PDB file of C-alpha atoms in Angstrom:
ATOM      1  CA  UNK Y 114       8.239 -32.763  55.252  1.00 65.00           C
ATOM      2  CA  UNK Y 115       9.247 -32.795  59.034  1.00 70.00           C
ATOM      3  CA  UNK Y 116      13.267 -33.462  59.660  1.00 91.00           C
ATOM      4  CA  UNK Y 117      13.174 -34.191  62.794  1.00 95.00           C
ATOM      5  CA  UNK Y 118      10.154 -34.630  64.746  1.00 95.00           C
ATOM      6  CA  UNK Y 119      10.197 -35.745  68.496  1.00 96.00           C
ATOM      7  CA  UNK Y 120       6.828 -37.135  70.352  1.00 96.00           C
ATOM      8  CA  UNK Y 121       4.571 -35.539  71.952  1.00 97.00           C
ATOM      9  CA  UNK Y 122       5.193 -32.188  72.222  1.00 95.00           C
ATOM     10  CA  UNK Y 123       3.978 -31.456  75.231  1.00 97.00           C
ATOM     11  CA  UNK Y 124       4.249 -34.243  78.639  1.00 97.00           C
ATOM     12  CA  UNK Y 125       2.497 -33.164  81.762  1.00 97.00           C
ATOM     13  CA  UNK Y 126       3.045 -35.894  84.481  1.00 97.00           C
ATOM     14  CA  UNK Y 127       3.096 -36.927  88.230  1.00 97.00           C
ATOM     15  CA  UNK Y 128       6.371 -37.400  90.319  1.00 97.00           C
ATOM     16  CA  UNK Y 129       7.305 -41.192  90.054  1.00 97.00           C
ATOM     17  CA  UNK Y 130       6.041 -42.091  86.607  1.00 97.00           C
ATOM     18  CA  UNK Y 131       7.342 -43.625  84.044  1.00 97.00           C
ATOM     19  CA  UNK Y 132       7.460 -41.597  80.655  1.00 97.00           C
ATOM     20  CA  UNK Y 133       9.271 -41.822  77.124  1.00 97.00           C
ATOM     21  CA  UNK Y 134       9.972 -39.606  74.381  1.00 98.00           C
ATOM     22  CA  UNK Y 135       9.929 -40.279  70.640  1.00 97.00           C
ATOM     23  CA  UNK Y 136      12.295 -38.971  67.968  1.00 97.00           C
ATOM     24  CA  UNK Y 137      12.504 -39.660  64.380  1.00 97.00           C
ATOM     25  CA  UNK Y 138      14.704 -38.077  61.515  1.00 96.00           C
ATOM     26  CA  UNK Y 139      14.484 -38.572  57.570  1.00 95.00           C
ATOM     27  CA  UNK Y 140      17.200 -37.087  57.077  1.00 92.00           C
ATOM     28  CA  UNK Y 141      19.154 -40.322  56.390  1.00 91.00           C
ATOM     29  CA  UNK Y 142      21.860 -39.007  59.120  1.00 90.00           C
ATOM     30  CA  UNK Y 143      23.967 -41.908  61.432  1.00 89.00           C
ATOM     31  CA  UNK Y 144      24.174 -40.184  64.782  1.00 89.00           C
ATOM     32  CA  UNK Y 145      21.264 -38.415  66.439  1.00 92.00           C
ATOM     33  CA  UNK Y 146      21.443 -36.806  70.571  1.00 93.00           C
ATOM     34  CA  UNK Y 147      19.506 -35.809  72.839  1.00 95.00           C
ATOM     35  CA  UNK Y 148      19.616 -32.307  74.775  1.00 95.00           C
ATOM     36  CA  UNK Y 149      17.959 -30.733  77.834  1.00 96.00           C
ATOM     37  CA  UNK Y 150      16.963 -26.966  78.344  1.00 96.00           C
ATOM     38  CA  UNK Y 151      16.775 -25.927  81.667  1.00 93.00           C
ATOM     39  CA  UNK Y 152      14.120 -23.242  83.135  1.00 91.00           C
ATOM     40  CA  UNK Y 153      16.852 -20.712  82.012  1.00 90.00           C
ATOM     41  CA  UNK Y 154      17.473 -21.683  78.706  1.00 91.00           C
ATOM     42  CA  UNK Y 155      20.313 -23.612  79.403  1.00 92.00           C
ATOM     43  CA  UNK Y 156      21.244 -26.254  76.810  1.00 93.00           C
ATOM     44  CA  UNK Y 157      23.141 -29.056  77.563  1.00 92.00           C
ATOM     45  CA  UNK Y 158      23.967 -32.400  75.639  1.00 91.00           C
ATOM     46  CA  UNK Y 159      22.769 -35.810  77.481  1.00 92.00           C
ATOM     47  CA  UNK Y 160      23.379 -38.165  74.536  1.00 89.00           C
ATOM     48  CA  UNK Y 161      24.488 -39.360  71.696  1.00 88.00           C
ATOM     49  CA  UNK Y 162      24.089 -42.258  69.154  1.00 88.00           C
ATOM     50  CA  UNK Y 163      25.791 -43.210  65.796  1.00 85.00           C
ATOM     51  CA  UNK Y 164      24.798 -45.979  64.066  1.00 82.00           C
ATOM     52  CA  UNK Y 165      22.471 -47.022  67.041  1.00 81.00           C
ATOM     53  CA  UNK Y 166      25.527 -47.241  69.103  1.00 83.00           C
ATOM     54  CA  UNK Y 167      25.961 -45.134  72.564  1.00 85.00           C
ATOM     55  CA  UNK Y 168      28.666 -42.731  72.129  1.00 81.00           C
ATOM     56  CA  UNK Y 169      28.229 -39.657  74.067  1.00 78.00           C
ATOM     57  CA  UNK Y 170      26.519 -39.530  77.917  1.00 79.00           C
ATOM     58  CA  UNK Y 171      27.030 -37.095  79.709  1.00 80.00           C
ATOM     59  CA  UNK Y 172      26.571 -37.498  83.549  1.00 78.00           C
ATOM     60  CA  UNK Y 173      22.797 -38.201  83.089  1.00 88.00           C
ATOM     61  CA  UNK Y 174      21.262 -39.998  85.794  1.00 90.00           C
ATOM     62  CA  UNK Y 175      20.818 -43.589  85.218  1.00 91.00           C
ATOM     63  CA  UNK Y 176      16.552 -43.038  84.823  1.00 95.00           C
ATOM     64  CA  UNK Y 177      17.581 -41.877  82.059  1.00 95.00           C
ATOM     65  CA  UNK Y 178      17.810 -44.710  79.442  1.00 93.00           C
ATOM     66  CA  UNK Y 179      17.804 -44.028  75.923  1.00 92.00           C
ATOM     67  CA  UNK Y 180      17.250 -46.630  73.105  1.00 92.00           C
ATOM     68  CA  UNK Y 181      18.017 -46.617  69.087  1.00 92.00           C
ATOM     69  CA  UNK Y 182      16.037 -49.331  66.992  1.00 91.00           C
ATOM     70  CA  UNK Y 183      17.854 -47.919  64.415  1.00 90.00           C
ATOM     71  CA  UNK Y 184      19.444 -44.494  63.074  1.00 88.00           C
ATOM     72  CA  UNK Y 185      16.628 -43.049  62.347  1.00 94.00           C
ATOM     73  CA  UNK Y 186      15.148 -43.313  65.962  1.00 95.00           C
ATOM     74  CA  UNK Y 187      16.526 -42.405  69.192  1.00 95.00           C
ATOM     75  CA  UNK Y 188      14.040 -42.574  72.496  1.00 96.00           C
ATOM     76  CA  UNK Y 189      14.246 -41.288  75.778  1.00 96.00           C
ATOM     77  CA  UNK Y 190      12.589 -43.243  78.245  1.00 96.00           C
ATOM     78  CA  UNK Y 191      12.737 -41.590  81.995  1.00 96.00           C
ATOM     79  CA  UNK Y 192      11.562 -43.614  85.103  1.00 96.00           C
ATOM     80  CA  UNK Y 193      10.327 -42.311  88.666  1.00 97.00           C
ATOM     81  CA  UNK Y 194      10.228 -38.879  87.171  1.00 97.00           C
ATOM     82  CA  UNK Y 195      11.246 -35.941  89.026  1.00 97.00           C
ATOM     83  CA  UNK Y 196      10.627 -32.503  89.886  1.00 96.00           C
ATOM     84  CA  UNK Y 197      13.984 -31.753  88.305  1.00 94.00           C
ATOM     85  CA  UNK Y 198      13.340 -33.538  84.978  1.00 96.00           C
ATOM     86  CA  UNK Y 199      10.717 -30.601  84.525  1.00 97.00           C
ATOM     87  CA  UNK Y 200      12.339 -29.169  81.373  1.00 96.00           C
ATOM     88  CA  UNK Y 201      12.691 -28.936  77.193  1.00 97.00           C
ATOM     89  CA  UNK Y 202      14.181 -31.864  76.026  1.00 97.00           C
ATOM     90  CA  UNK Y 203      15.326 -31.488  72.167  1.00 97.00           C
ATOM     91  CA  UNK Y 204      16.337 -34.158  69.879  1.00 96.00           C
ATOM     92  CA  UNK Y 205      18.939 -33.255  66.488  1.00 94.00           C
ATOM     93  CA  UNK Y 206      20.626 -35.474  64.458  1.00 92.00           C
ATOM     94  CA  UNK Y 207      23.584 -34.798  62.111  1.00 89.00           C
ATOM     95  CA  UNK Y 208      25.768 -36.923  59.988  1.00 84.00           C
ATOM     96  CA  UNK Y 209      28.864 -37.411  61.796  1.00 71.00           C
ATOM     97  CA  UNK Y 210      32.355 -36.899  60.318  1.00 64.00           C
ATOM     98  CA  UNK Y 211      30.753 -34.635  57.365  1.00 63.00           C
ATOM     99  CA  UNK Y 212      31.403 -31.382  57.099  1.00 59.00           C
ATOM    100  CA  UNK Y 213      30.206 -28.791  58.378  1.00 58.00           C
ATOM    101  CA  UNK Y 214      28.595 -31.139  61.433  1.00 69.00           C
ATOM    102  CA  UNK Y 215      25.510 -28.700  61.493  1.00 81.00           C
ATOM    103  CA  UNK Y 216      23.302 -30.137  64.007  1.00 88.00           C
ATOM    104  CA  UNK Y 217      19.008 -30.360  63.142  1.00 91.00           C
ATOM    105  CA  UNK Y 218      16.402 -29.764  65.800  1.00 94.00           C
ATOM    106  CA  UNK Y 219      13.396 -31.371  65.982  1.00 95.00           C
ATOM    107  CA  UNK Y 220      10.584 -28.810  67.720  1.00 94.00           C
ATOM    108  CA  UNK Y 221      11.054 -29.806  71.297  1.00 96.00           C
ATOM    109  CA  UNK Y 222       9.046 -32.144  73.979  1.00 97.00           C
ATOM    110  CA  UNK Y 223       8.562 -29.658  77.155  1.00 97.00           C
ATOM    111  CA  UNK Y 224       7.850 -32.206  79.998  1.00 97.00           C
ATOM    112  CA  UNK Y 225       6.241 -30.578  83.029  1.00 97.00           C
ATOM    113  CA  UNK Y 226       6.223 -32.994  86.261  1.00 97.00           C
ATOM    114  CA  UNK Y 227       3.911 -32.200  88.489  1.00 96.00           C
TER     115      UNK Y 227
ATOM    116  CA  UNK P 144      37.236 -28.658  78.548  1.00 73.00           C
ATOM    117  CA  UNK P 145      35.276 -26.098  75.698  1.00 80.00           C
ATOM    118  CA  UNK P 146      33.359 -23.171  77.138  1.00 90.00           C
ATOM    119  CA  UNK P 147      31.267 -20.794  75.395  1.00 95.00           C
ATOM    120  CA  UNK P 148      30.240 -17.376  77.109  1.00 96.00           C
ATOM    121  CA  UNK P 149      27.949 -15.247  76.077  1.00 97.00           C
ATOM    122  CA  UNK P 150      28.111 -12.095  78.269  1.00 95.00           C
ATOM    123  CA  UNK P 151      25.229 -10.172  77.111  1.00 96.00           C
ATOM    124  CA  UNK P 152      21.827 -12.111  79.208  1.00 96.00           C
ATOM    125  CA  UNK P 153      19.382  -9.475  76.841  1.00 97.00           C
ATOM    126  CA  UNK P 154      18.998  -7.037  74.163  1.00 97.00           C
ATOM    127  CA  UNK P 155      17.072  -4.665  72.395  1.00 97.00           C
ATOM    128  CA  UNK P 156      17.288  -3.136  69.047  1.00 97.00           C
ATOM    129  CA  UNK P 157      15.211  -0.735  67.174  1.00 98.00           C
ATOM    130  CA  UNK P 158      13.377  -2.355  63.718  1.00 97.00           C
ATOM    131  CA  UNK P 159      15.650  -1.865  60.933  1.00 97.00           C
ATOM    132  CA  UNK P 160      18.848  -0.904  63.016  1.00 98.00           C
ATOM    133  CA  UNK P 161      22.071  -2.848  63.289  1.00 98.00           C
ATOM    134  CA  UNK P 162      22.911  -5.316  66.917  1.00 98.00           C
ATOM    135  CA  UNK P 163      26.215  -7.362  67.512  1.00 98.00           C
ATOM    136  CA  UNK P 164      25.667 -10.139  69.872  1.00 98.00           C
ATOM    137  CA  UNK P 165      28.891 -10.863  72.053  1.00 98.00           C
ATOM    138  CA  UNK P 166      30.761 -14.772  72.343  1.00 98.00           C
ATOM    139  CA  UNK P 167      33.665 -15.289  73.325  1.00 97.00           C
ATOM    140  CA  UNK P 168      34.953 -19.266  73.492  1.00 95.00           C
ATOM    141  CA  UNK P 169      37.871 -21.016  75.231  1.00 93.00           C
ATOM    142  CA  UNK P 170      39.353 -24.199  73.827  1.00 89.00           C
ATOM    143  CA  UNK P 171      42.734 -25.653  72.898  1.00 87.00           C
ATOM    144  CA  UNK P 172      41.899 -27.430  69.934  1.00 84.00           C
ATOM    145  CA  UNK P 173      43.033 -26.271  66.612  1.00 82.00           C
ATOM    146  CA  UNK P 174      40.108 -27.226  64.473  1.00 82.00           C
ATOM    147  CA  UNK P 175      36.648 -26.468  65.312  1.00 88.00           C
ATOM    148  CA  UNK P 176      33.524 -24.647  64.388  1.00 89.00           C
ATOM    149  CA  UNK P 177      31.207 -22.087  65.370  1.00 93.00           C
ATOM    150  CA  UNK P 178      27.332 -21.912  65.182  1.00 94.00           C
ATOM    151  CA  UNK P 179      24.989 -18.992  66.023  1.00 97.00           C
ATOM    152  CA  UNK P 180      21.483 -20.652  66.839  1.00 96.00           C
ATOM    153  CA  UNK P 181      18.096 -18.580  66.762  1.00 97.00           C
ATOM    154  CA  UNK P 182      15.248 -19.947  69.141  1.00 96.00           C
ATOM    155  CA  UNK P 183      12.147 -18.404  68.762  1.00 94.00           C
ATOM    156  CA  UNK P 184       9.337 -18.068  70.758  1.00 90.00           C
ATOM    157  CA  UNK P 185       7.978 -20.957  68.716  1.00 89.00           C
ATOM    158  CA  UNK P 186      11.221 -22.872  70.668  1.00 90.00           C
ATOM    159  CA  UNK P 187      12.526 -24.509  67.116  1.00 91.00           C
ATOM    160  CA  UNK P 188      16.219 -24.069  67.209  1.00 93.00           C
ATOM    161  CA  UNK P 189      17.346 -22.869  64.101  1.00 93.00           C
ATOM    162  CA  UNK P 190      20.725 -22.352  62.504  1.00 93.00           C
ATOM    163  CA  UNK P 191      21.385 -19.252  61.745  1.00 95.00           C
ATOM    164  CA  UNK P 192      25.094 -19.149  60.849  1.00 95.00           C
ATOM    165  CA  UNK P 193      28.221 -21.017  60.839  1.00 92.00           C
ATOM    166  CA  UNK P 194      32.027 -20.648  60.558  1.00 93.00           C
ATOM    167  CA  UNK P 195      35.116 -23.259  60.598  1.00 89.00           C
ATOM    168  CA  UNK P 196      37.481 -22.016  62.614  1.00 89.00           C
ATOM    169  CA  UNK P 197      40.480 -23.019  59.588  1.00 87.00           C
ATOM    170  CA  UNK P 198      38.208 -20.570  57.612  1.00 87.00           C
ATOM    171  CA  UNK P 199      39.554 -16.774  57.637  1.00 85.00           C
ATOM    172  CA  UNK P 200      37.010 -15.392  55.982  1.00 91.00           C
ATOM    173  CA  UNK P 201      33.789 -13.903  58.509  1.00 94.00           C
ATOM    174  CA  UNK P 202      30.631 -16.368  57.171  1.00 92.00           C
ATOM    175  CA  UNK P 203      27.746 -14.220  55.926  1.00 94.00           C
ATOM    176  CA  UNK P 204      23.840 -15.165  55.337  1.00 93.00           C
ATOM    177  CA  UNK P 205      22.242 -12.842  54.120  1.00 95.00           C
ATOM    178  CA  UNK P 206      21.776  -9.534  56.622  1.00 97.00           C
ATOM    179  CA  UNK P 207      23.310 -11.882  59.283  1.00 97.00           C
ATOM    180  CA  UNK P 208      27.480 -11.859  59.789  1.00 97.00           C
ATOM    181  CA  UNK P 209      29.742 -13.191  61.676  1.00 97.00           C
ATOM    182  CA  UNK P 210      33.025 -11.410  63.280  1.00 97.00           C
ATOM    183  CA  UNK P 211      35.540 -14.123  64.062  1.00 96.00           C
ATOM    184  CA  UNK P 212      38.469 -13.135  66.297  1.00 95.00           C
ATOM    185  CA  UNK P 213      40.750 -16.428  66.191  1.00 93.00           C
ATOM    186  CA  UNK P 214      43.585 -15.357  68.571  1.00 93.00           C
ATOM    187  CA  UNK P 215      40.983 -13.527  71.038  1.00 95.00           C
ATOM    188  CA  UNK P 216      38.671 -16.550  70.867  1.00 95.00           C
ATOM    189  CA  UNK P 217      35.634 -14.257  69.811  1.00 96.00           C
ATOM    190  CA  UNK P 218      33.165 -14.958  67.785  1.00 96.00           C
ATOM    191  CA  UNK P 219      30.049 -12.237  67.403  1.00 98.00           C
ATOM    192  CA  UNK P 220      26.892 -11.851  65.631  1.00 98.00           C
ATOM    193  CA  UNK P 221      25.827  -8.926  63.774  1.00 98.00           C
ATOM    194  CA  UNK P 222      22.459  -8.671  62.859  1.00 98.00           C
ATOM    195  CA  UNK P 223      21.687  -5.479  59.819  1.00 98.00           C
ATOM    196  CA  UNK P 224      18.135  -4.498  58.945  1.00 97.00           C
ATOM    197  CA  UNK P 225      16.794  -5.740  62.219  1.00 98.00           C
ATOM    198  CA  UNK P 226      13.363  -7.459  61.538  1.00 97.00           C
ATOM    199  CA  UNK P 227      10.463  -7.819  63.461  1.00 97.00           C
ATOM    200  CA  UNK P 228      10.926 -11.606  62.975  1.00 96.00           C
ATOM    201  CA  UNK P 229      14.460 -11.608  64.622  1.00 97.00           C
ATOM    202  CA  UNK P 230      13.210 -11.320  68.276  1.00 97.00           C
ATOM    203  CA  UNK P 231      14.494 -14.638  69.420  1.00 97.00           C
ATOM    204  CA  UNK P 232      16.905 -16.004  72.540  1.00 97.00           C
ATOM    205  CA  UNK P 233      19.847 -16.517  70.342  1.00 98.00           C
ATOM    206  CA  UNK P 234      23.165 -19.460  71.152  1.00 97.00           C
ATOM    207  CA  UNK P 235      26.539 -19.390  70.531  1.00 97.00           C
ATOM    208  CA  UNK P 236      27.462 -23.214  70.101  1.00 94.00           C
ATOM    209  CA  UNK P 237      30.748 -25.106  69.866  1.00 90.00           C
ATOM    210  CA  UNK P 238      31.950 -28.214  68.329  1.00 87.00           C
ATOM    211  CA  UNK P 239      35.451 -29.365  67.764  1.00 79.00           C
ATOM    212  CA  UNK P 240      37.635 -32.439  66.280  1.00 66.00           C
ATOM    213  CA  UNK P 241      36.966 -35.422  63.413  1.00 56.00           C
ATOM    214  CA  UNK P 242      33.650 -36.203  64.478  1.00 51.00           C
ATOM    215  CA  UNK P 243      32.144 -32.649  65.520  1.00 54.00           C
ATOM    216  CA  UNK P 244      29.908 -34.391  67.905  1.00 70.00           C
ATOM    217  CA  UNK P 245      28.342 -32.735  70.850  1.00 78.00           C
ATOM    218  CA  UNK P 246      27.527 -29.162  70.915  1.00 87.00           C
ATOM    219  CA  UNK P 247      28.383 -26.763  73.531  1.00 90.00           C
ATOM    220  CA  UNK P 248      26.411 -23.626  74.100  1.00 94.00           C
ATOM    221  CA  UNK P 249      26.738 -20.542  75.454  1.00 95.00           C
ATOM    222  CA  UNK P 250      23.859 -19.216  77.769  1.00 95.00           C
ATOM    223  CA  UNK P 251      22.148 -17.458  75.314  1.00 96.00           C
ATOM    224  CA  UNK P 252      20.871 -13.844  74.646  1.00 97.00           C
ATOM    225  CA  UNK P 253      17.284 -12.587  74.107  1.00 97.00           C
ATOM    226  CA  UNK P 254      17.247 -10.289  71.479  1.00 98.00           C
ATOM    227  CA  UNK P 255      13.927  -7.765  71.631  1.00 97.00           C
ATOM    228  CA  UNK P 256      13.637  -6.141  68.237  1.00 97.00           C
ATOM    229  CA  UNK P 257      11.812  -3.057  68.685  1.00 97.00           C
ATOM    230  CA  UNK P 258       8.885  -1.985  66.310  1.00 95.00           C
TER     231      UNK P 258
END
């Protein structure tokens, strides 16, 4: 039984596409996010929903656009890619304002554009 | 704003010996917790550890233990009985207040466990 799982896993695309990102939890949590890692492992929040509303974005550029149908999905949908979206992008979810706020990972989506 | 550093970029430990990984945190809030992530070459992230910072007592899991330094803001990983299996990059994360939204991580270190 997958937690988290995030679609596909791997994204190999052309500069100035249009591409999106799936992720699902059954977990049953309210607030799920979105995070990048850079080429050097760097891992940084971009977003975060609870309850399918907005409530974390951090200075992502605006082709960045996710969307929550409802709390168990969050996707990432990323116009006119760019060479500097080339990267891991993880999804996690947690259940917000319970303790101890541990985080779950789904498996990663490593987009490569080309 | 929270930052997390983690000073040591790699490591490497003989099978079956003992490593501390190095974090050290700055932050002015009071209550907050502390995560130690494992990322495998397989890329999961994985929790390996956790502490509340109202908590005095250093978490343990197992051969993994945490030494939290409150008042010096540090917050390292000690690893007994290295494994084979424990070769990973490994985070130091950060997340504070009511909600405990938003993680903040440190840079990471890849541990090399030596056979």
């Amino acid at each position: 039984d997958t937690a988290v799982s995030q679609t596909p896993k791997y994204l190999v695309t052309q500069m100035g596409n249009d591409k999106s990102i799936k992720c699902e939890q059954n977990l049953g949590h309210d607030t799920m996010y979105w995070y990048k890692q850079d080429s050097k492992k760097f891992l940084k929040i971009m977003f975060s929903y609870n309850n399918k509303e907005l409530i974390i974005n951090e200075t992502v550029p605006n082709r960045f656009s996710p969307k929550s149908p409802d709390k168990a999905h969050l996707n990432l949908h990323i116009n006119s890619l760019e060479l500097g979206d080339s990267a891991v992008y993880f999804c996690a979810s947690s259940q917000a304002r319970s303790l101890p706020y541990e985080q779950y990972f789904g498996p990663g989506t490593r987009l490569t554009v080309t | 704003a929270q930052t997390v550093t983690q000073s040591q970029p790699e490591m490497s430990v003989q099978e079956a010996e003992t490593v501390t990984l190095s974090c050290t945190y700055d932050t002015s809030e009071s209550n907050y917790y502390l995560f130690w992530y494992k990322q495998p070459p397989s890329r999961q992230m994985i929790l390996v550890i956790r502490q509340e910072a109202y908590k005095q007592q250093n978490a343990t899991e197992n051969r993994f233990s945490v030494n939290f330094q409150k008042a010096a803001k540090s917050f390292s990983l000690k690893i007994s009985d290295s494994q084979l299996g424990d070769t990973a990059m490994y985070f130091c994360a950060f997340a504070w207040g009511s909600s405990g939204d938003k993680l903040t991580f440190g840079t990471g270190t890849r541990l090399a466990v030596r056979p």
